Coordinates of C-alpha atoms in Angstrom, one line a residue:
Chain R
M293 CA -19.8 -11.4 -31.4
D294 CA -19.0 -7.7 -30.8
P295 CA -15.5 -7.1 -32.4
H296 CA -14.2 -5.5 -29.2
L297 CA -15.3 -8.5 -27.1
A298 CA -14.0 -10.9 -29.7
D299 CA -10.6 -9.2 -29.5
L300 CA -10.5 -9.4 -25.7
E301 CA -11.5 -13.0 -25.8
K302 CA -8.8 -13.9 -28.5
R303 CA -6.1 -12.2 -26.4
S304 CA -7.2 -13.9 -23.2
I305 CA -7.3 -17.4 -24.8
S306 CA -3.8 -16.8 -26.2
I307 CA -2.5 -15.9 -22.7
I308 CA -4.2 -19.0 -21.2
R309 CA -2.6 -21.3 -23.9
E310 CA 0.8 -19.6 -23.5
A311 CA 0.6 -20.2 -19.7
K312 CA -0.3 -23.9 -20.3
A313 CA 2.6 -24.3 -22.6
Q314 CA 5.2 -22.5 -20.4
F315 CA 4.4 -24.0 -17.0
K316 CA 4.5 -27.6 -15.9
N317 CA 1.8 -27.4 -13.2
L318 CA -0.7 -24.7 -13.9
A319 CA -4.0 -24.2 -11.9
V320 CA -6.8 -21.7 -12.1
L321 CA -8.2 -19.9 -9.1
W322 CA -12.0 -19.7 -8.9
S323 CA -13.9 -17.6 -6.4
T324 CA -17.2 -18.2 -8.3
G325 CA -17.5 -14.5 -9.0
K326 CA -18.2 -13.2 -12.5
D327 CA -14.5 -12.6 -13.4
S328 CA -13.2 -16.0 -12.4
T329 CA -16.2 -17.8 -13.9
L330 CA -15.5 -15.9 -17.1
T331 CA -11.8 -17.1 -17.0
L332 CA -13.1 -20.7 -16.5
W333 CA -15.3 -20.2 -19.6
L334 CA -12.3 -18.9 -21.5
C335 CA -10.3 -22.0 -20.4
K336 CA -13.1 -24.1 -21.8
K337 CA -12.8 -22.3 -25.1
A338 CA -9.0 -22.4 -25.1
F339 CA -9.0 -26.2 -24.6
Y340 CA -12.1 -27.1 -26.5
E341 CA -14.6 -27.8 -23.6
K342 CA -12.6 -30.0 -21.1
I343 CA -10.4 -27.8 -18.9
P344 CA -7.1 -29.6 -18.4
L345 CA -6.2 -27.7 -15.2
P346 CA -7.2 -28.1 -11.6
T347 CA -9.6 -25.4 -10.4
I348 CA -8.9 -24.1 -6.9
H349 CA -11.5 -22.7 -4.7
I350 CA -10.4 -21.1 -1.4
D351 CA -13.1 -21.8 1.1
T352 CA -12.8 -19.4 4.1
G353 CA -15.9 -20.8 5.7
Y354 CA -17.5 -17.4 5.7
K355 CA -18.8 -17.3 2.1
F356 CA -22.4 -16.7 1.2
P357 CA -24.5 -19.9 0.9
E358 CA -25.2 -18.9 -2.7
I359 CA -21.5 -19.1 -3.5
Y360 CA -21.3 -22.7 -2.3
E361 CA -24.5 -23.6 -4.2
F362 CA -23.2 -22.0 -7.4
R363 CA -19.7 -23.6 -7.0
D364 CA -21.1 -27.1 -6.7
K365 CA -23.6 -26.7 -9.5
I366 CA -21.0 -25.3 -12.0
A367 CA -18.3 -27.8 -11.0
K368 CA -20.7 -30.6 -11.8
E369 CA -22.0 -29.2 -15.0
W370 CA -18.6 -28.2 -16.4
N371 CA -16.9 -31.3 -15.1
L372 CA -14.2 -29.4 -13.2
N373 CA -11.3 -30.9 -11.4
L374 CA -12.1 -28.9 -8.3
I375 CA -9.8 -28.6 -5.4
I376 CA -11.2 -26.9 -2.3
A377 CA -8.6 -25.4 0.1
Q378 CA -9.5 -24.5 3.6
N379 CA -7.6 -23.8 6.8
K380 CA -9.7 -26.0 9.1
Q381 CA -7.3 -25.6 12.0
A382 CA -7.7 -21.9 12.1
L383 CA -11.5 -22.1 11.7
Q384 CA -11.6 -24.6 14.6
K385 CA -9.7 -22.2 16.7
G386 CA -12.4 -19.6 16.0
M387 CA -10.6 -17.4 13.4
S388 CA -13.0 -14.8 12.1
P389 CA -12.9 -11.1 11.0
K390 CA -13.3 -10.3 14.7
N391 CA -9.6 -11.2 15.1
G392 CA -8.8 -8.4 12.7
R393 CA -9.6 -8.5 9.0
L394 CA -6.0 -8.7 7.8
N395 CA -5.3 -11.5 10.2
C396 CA -8.4 -13.3 9.1
C397 CA -7.6 -12.9 5.4
T398 CA -4.0 -14.2 6.0
K399 CA -5.2 -17.2 8.0
L400 CA -8.2 -18.2 5.9
K401 CA -7.2 -17.1 2.4
T402 CA -3.4 -16.7 2.0
E403 CA -2.2 -19.6 4.2
P404 CA -4.4 -22.4 2.7
L405 CA -3.4 -21.3 -0.8
K406 CA 0.3 -21.2 0.2
K407 CA 0.0 -24.7 1.6
L408 CA -1.8 -26.0 -1.5
I409 CA 0.8 -24.5 -3.8
E410 CA 3.5 -26.2 -1.8
N411 CA 1.7 -29.6 -1.6
E412 CA 0.7 -29.7 -5.2
Q413 CA 3.8 -28.0 -6.5
F414 CA 1.9 -25.5 -8.7
D415 CA 4.3 -23.3 -10.6
A416 CA 1.7 -20.9 -12.0
L417 CA -1.9 -19.8 -11.2
L418 CA -4.5 -18.2 -13.5
V419 CA -5.9 -15.3 -11.5
S420 CA -8.8 -13.2 -12.7
I421 CA -7.9 -9.7 -11.7
R422 CA -8.5 -6.7 -13.9
R423 CA -6.5 -3.5 -14.1
D424 CA -9.5 -1.3 -13.7
E425 CA -10.5 -2.8 -10.3
H426 CA -8.0 -1.0 -8.1
G427 CA -5.2 1.5 -8.5
I428 CA -2.4 -0.9 -7.5
R429 CA -3.7 -3.5 -10.0
A430 CA -3.0 -1.1 -12.8
K431 CA 0.6 -1.8 -12.2
E432 CA 0.2 -5.6 -12.7
R433 CA 1.5 -7.4 -15.7
T434 CA 0.1 -10.5 -17.4
F435 CA 2.9 -12.7 -16.1
S436 CA 3.5 -11.6 -12.5
P437 CA 6.1 -13.4 -10.5
R438 CA 5.6 -13.9 -6.7
D439 CA 8.0 -15.0 -4.0
E440 CA 7.3 -17.7 -1.4
D441 CA 5.5 -15.2 0.8
F442 CA 3.3 -14.1 -2.2
R443 CA 5.2 -10.8 -2.3
W444 CA 5.0 -8.9 -5.6
D445 CA 7.7 -6.5 -6.5
Y446 CA 6.1 -4.2 -9.0
K447 CA 9.4 -2.5 -9.8
N448 CA 11.0 -5.8 -10.8
Q449 CA 8.7 -7.5 -13.3
P450 CA 9.5 -9.2 -16.5
A451 CA 9.2 -7.1 -19.6
Q452 CA 6.2 -7.9 -21.8
M453 CA 6.8 -6.2 -25.1
W454 CA 4.6 -7.0 -28.1
D455 CA 2.5 -9.3 -25.9
I456 CA 5.3 -11.8 -25.6
Y457 CA 5.2 -13.3 -22.1
V458 CA 8.5 -14.7 -20.8
K459 CA 9.0 -16.1 -17.3
P460 CA 12.1 -14.9 -15.4
A461 CA 14.9 -17.4 -15.1
E462 CA 14.9 -17.3 -11.3
D463 CA 14.0 -15.4 -8.1
Y464 CA 10.3 -16.4 -8.0
S465 CA 8.3 -19.0 -6.3
H466 CA 5.3 -19.1 -8.6
M467 CA 3.8 -17.1 -11.4
R468 CA 0.5 -15.3 -11.3
V469 CA -0.9 -15.3 -14.8
H470 CA -3.7 -12.7 -15.4
P471 CA -5.7 -13.6 -18.6
I472 CA -8.3 -10.9 -18.2
L473 CA -6.1 -8.1 -16.9
H474 CA -7.0 -6.0 -19.9
W475 CA -10.8 -6.3 -19.5
T476 CA -13.0 -3.7 -17.7
E477 CA -15.9 -4.5 -15.5
L478 CA -18.2 -3.4 -18.3
D479 CA -16.4 -5.6 -20.8
A480 CA -16.9 -8.6 -18.4
W481 CA -20.7 -8.0 -18.1
Q482 CA -21.1 -7.5 -21.8
Y483 CA -19.3 -10.7 -22.4
V484 CA -21.4 -12.5 -19.8
K485 CA -24.5 -11.3 -21.7
E486 CA -23.0 -12.2 -25.1
E487 CA -22.0 -15.7 -24.1
N488 CA -25.0 -16.3 -21.7
L489 CA -22.7 -17.3 -18.9
P490 CA -24.1 -18.6 -15.6
I491 CA -23.9 -15.9 -12.9
N492 CA -24.2 -16.0 -9.1
P493 CA -27.7 -14.7 -8.2
L494 CA -26.1 -12.4 -5.5
Y495 CA -25.2 -10.0 -8.4
F496 CA -28.8 -9.2 -9.1
A497 CA -30.8 -6.7 -7.0
K498 CA -33.3 -7.8 -4.4
S499 CA -35.2 -5.1 -2.4
G500 CA -33.0 -2.3 -3.9
K501 CA -29.6 -4.0 -3.0
R502 CA -27.2 -6.1 -4.9
Y503 CA -23.6 -7.3 -4.6
R504 CA -21.2 -5.9 -7.1
S505 CA -18.1 -7.8 -5.8
L506 CA -18.3 -11.1 -3.9
G507 CA -16.3 -11.8 -0.8
C508 CA -16.9 -13.2 2.6
H509 CA -20.3 -12.3 4.1
P510 CA -19.0 -10.5 7.2
C511 CA -16.8 -8.2 5.1
T512 CA -18.9 -7.5 2.1
V513 CA -21.8 -5.2 1.9
P514 CA -24.3 -4.8 -1.0
I515 CA -24.7 -1.6 -3.0
S516 CA -27.9 0.3 -3.6
S517 CA -29.2 -0.9 -6.9
N518 CA -32.3 -1.8 -8.8
A519 CA -30.5 -3.8 -11.5
E520 CA -32.3 -7.2 -11.6
T521 CA -31.0 -8.3 -15.0
I522 CA -27.7 -8.3 -16.8
D523 CA -28.9 -5.6 -19.2
Q524 CA -29.8 -3.4 -16.2
I525 CA -26.4 -4.0 -14.6
I526 CA -24.7 -3.0 -17.9
Q527 CA -26.8 0.2 -17.9
E528 CA -26.0 0.9 -14.3
L529 CA -22.2 0.5 -14.9
K530 CA -22.3 3.0 -17.7
I531 CA -23.4 5.8 -15.4
T532 CA -22.1 4.8 -12.0
K533 CA -19.4 6.8 -10.2
I534 CA -18.9 4.3 -7.4
S535 CA -15.9 2.0 -7.5
E536 CA -16.4 -1.7 -8.0
R537 CA -14.9 -2.8 -4.7
A538 CA -16.7 -0.1 -2.7
G539 CA -18.7 -2.9 -1.0
R540 CA -15.6 -4.6 0.3
A541 CA -14.9 -3.8 3.9
Q542 CA -11.2 -3.2 3.6
D543 CA -8.5 -3.4 1.0
K544 CA -5.6 -5.5 2.3
E545 CA -3.2 -2.6 2.0
K546 CA -5.5 -0.3 3.9
A547 CA -5.9 -2.9 6.6
Y548 CA -2.1 -3.4 6.8
M549 CA -1.5 0.3 7.0
M550 CA -4.0 0.8 9.7
Q551 CA -2.4 -2.0 11.7
K552 CA 1.1 -0.5 11.2
L553 CA 0.0 3.0 12.1
R554 CA -1.6 1.6 15.3
S555 CA 1.7 -0.2 16.2
L556 CA 3.5 3.1 15.7
G557 CA 1.1 4.9 18.0
Y558 CA -0.7 7.1 15.4
M559 CA -4.1 5.7 16.2
Chain E
M12 CA 23.3 26.5 13.1
I13 CA 20.1 25.4 11.3
I14 CA 18.5 22.0 11.7
L15 CA 15.8 21.1 9.3
A16 CA 14.0 18.1 10.8
L17 CA 12.0 16.5 8.0
D18 CA 9.9 13.6 9.2
A19 CA 10.2 10.6 6.8
L20 CA 12.4 12.3 4.2
D21 CA 13.6 9.4 2.1
Q22 CA 16.8 9.3 0.1
N23 CA 15.2 7.4 -2.8
L24 CA 12.7 10.2 -3.4
V25 CA 15.3 13.0 -2.8
E26 CA 17.3 11.4 -5.6
T27 CA 14.3 10.5 -7.8
F28 CA 13.1 14.1 -7.8
N29 CA 16.7 15.4 -8.0
C30 CA 16.3 17.7 -4.9
K31 CA 19.7 19.4 -5.0
N32 CA 19.0 21.7 -2.1
L33 CA 18.0 18.7 0.1
M34 CA 21.2 16.9 -0.9
Q35 CA 23.6 19.8 0.1
K36 CA 27.4 19.0 0.1
E37 CA 27.2 15.6 1.8
Y38 CA 24.2 13.4 2.0
G39 CA 23.3 9.8 2.8
Q40 CA 21.2 7.4 4.8
T41 CA 21.1 7.0 8.5
D42 CA 20.8 3.6 10.2
I43 CA 18.1 3.2 12.8
T44 CA 18.1 -0.6 13.1
N45 CA 19.2 -0.2 16.7
F46 CA 15.5 0.7 17.5
Q47 CA 12.8 -1.9 17.7
E48 CA 10.2 0.3 16.0
P49 CA 10.7 3.4 13.9
R50 CA 8.6 5.6 16.2
T51 CA 8.7 9.4 15.4
I52 CA 8.8 10.7 19.0
V53 CA 11.4 8.1 20.1
L54 CA 13.7 8.9 17.1
W55 CA 13.6 12.7 17.6
A56 CA 14.1 12.4 21.3
S57 CA 17.1 10.2 20.6
F58 CA 18.4 12.7 18.1
L59 CA 18.1 15.5 20.6
T60 CA 19.7 13.7 23.5
G61 CA 22.2 11.5 21.7
K62 CA 20.8 8.5 23.5
N63 CA 18.5 5.7 22.5
M64 CA 15.3 6.8 24.2
E65 CA 13.1 3.9 23.2
A66 CA 12.8 2.2 26.6
K67 CA 12.0 5.5 28.2
I68 CA 9.1 6.4 26.0
P69 CA 6.1 4.0 26.2
I70 CA 3.8 4.0 23.3
E71 CA 0.9 5.1 25.5
G72 CA 1.0 8.9 25.8
Q73 CA 4.1 9.1 23.6
W74 CA 3.1 12.2 21.8
K75 CA 3.0 14.2 25.1
F76 CA 6.6 13.1 26.0
Q77 CA 8.6 16.1 26.8
L78 CA 12.4 16.4 27.3
N79 CA 14.1 18.8 29.6
K80 CA 16.3 21.3 27.7
E81 CA 19.3 20.3 29.8
E82 CA 19.0 16.7 28.4
T83 CA 19.4 17.9 24.8
F84 CA 22.0 19.6 22.7
L85 CA 19.9 22.8 23.0
R86 CA 21.9 23.4 26.2
F87 CA 25.0 24.1 24.1
F88 CA 23.4 27.2 22.6
K89 CA 22.7 30.7 24.0
S90 CA 19.5 31.5 22.1
P91 CA 18.2 28.3 20.6
K92 CA 14.8 28.3 18.9
T93 CA 12.8 25.2 18.1
I94 CA 9.6 25.1 16.1
D95 CA 7.2 22.1 16.5
V96 CA 10.1 19.8 17.4
P97 CA 8.8 16.5 18.8
A98 CA 9.5 15.9 22.5
C99 CA 10.4 19.6 22.7
S100 CA 8.1 22.2 21.2
Y101 CA 5.7 19.8 19.5
K102 CA 2.4 21.5 18.6
Q103 CA 0.2 19.0 20.4
E104 CA -3.2 20.3 19.3
N105 CA -2.3 20.5 15.6
H106 CA -0.9 17.0 15.5
K107 CA -3.7 15.6 17.6
E108 CA -6.2 17.0 15.1
E109 CA -4.2 15.4 12.3
R110 CA -4.2 12.0 14.0
I111 CA -8.0 12.2 14.6
L112 CA -8.5 12.9 10.9
L113 CA -6.2 10.0 10.0
K114 CA -8.2 7.6 12.1
A115 CA -11.4 9.0 10.6
Y116 CA -10.1 8.2 7.2
F117 CA -9.6 4.5 8.2
N118 CA -13.0 4.5 9.7
E119 CA -14.5 5.9 6.5
N120 CA -15.5 9.1 8.2
A121 CA -13.1 11.5 6.4
T122 CA -11.5 11.7 2.9
I123 CA -7.9 11.8 2.0
Q124 CA -8.5 15.3 0.5
E125 CA -9.8 16.6 3.9
Y126 CA -6.8 15.0 5.6
D127 CA -4.3 16.4 3.1
K128 CA -5.8 19.9 3.4
L129 CA -5.2 19.9 7.2
I130 CA -1.6 18.7 6.8
W131 CA -0.8 21.4 4.3
K132 CA -2.5 24.1 6.4
N133 CA -0.4 23.1 9.5
H134 CA 2.7 23.0 7.3
E135 CA 2.1 26.5 6.0
K136 CA 1.9 27.8 9.6
N137 CA 5.3 26.2 10.5
K138 CA 6.8 27.5 7.3
K139 CA 5.8 31.0 8.1
Q140 CA 7.2 30.8 11.6
F141 CA 10.4 29.3 10.2
L142 CA 11.0 32.0 7.6
N143 CA 10.4 34.7 10.2
S144 CA 12.9 33.1 12.6
L145 CA 15.8 32.8 10.1
G146 CA 19.0 34.6 11.2
K147 CA 17.7 35.5 14.7
H148 CA 19.1 32.5 16.7
D149 CA 22.4 30.7 17.2
L150 CA 20.4 27.5 16.7
L151 CA 17.2 27.3 14.7
M152 CA 15.6 23.8 14.6
V153 CA 12.3 23.4 12.8
Y154 CA 10.3 20.3 12.2
F155 CA 8.1 19.6 9.2
N156 CA 5.9 16.4 9.1
L157 CA 4.7 17.0 5.5
A158 CA 6.5 14.0 3.9
D159 CA 5.4 11.7 6.7
A160 CA 1.8 12.8 7.1
I161 CA 1.0 13.0 3.3
G162 CA 3.2 9.9 2.7
H163 CA 1.2 7.6 5.0
L164 CA -1.9 7.9 2.8
S165 CA -0.3 8.7 -0.5
F166 CA 3.4 7.5 -0.7
G167 CA 2.6 5.3 -3.7
I168 CA 1.2 8.3 -5.7
Y169 CA 4.1 9.8 -7.6
S170 CA 2.5 13.2 -8.4
K171 CA 1.5 13.9 -4.8
M172 CA 4.9 13.0 -3.4
K173 CA 6.6 15.1 -6.1
K174 CA 4.6 18.1 -4.8
V175 CA 5.7 17.4 -1.2
Y176 CA 9.3 17.0 -2.1
T177 CA 9.3 20.1 -4.3
E178 CA 7.9 22.0 -1.3
L179 CA 10.6 20.7 1.0
E180 CA 13.3 21.3 -1.7
D181 CA 12.1 25.0 -1.8
L182 CA 12.3 25.2 1.9
A183 CA 15.9 23.9 1.8
G184 CA 16.6 26.4 -0.9
E185 CA 16.0 29.2 1.7
L186 CA 19.2 27.9 3.4
K187 CA 21.2 27.5 0.3
N188 CA 23.6 30.4 0.8
S189 CA 23.7 30.2 4.6
E190 CA 27.2 30.3 6.1
Q191 CA 25.9 28.6 9.2
F192 CA 26.3 24.9 9.6
T193 CA 23.1 23.4 8.2
L194 CA 21.9 19.9 8.9
I195 CA 18.9 18.4 7.2
I196 CA 17.8 15.2 8.9
S197 CA 14.9 12.8 8.9
D198 CA 14.0 10.2 11.6
H199 CA 13.2 7.4 9.2
G200 CA 12.5 6.7 5.5
M201 CA 9.4 5.5 3.8
K202 CA 8.4 2.7 1.4
A203 CA 5.2 2.2 -0.6
I204 CA 2.5 -0.3 0.5
G205 CA 0.2 0.1 -2.5
R206 CA -0.9 3.7 -2.3
Y207 CA 0.1 4.0 1.3
G208 CA 3.5 4.6 3.0
D209 CA 5.2 2.7 5.8
H210 CA 8.2 3.7 7.8
T211 CA 11.6 2.1 6.9
M212 CA 14.7 1.6 9.1
N213 CA 16.8 4.1 7.2
G214 CA 16.6 7.8 7.8
Y215 CA 18.3 10.6 5.8
Y216 CA 20.8 13.3 6.5
S217 CA 22.6 16.0 4.5
T218 CA 25.0 18.7 5.6
N219 CA 26.5 21.8 3.9
K220 CA 30.0 20.8 5.2
T221 CA 31.8 17.6 4.4
L222 CA 31.8 15.3 7.4
N223 CA 32.5 11.9 5.7
L224 CA 29.9 10.1 7.7
N225 CA 29.2 6.5 6.8
L226 CA 25.7 5.3 7.6
P227 CA 25.6 7.2 10.9
K228 CA 23.1 6.4 13.7
I229 CA 20.6 9.2 14.5
T230 CA 22.2 9.5 17.9
D231 CA 25.6 10.2 16.4
F232 CA 24.6 13.7 15.4
H233 CA 24.6 14.9 19.0
K234 CA 28.4 14.9 18.9
T235 CA 28.4 16.4 15.4
I236 CA 26.3 19.3 16.6
K237 CA 28.4 19.8 19.7
S238 CA 31.6 20.0 17.8
A239 CA 30.1 22.1 15.1
K240 CA 29.0 24.6 17.8
K241 CA 32.6 24.7 19.1

């Protein structure tokens, strides 16, 4: 394996094992995107094939059909202990992005996860964010405490010197553990190639378009691309100047801000 | 008397960037929790009248709300001059253009760079007018929305806010040796939401005379101005 990728992998596996050792009830979030699938793969390596953690998939009801197909196939092949969380009540009442994207995300993503954490008493979650995805994620740390409303106080995070991860004694509801925080998008794709990982077909170009980041279908648009293979995606990433999440309709903070400015009469 | 009305000036950043001129002799936070929402027009109208104006200013058409001079502390002065003060001499067209560009940013039709450029351009106009008016009036009140307007899209970006606060610090520096009573006041503060900025329920004030105020309301300054005039 490429020494850089081997180093990234080694560090991630160490974080995953550290989290398993420190928390009583750890779970892993899986969107079926390349990053969270990569994390699942690292979990398999960390624990020698059988992942000893529940795998949580938040089903908003608005995912692409390819996501459901990929999820069920991999869950079976990798023998995952899959928990699917869904806010059925909100869906029955007709919740959709038409009710406001922030509102929709809160009802269909945040609330079912909150409920699941509470019901299953999870004290930590493995979450596959990377620092290079978004400006605000650059401030994240590997062990990132959240309160009961999922709030993150970036000014008050535990120190992580010399890669020693310590959970704070109090004042948090659950811990977000980020095993691939130090990876870049390019690293992830190079690793996918190196390890021959299964990948959702939505990432590959069809008729000059492909998805670079997967979300709900009403709020995700494809980018212009002719990359039909992993090698072509890697080549594309080496020269692109477009951000990874450019295809996502709104960042949550942007949506929140727009809502607030409206309430103050600015717009 | 000089009143520097600085929209969204926040004590945390004044201290973070060590803005001595903005601190003056006495400084601290104001409390605006007696308002339902920290709306700019409402807060400045309340500052000018000494009364909570929230119920009188509906959100629809709020930017065009205009006070009668007789309702405000301007009546205590012989030759008061206000520059761009909300609910008073607010430059409707300039601010409307800013809000259109703000909306365009959220609709992906304008960039932050275009928006920032307009805000700085309008700021420079007010600054010029302010500097030309110094020493010519018994009350000079000037409003700058730089910290609010830039902050809404960039409060989480340290370098940008440092530039804004340095500019406001330099403006306050123009008043440093003034013998007149000088009040620097904001309507509300600001907190970061990722890269963006949201209003908080604490404004800021500073004076070049010791008043020993303790978390005053924005409406309390009406009395302060009246007695300072006397």
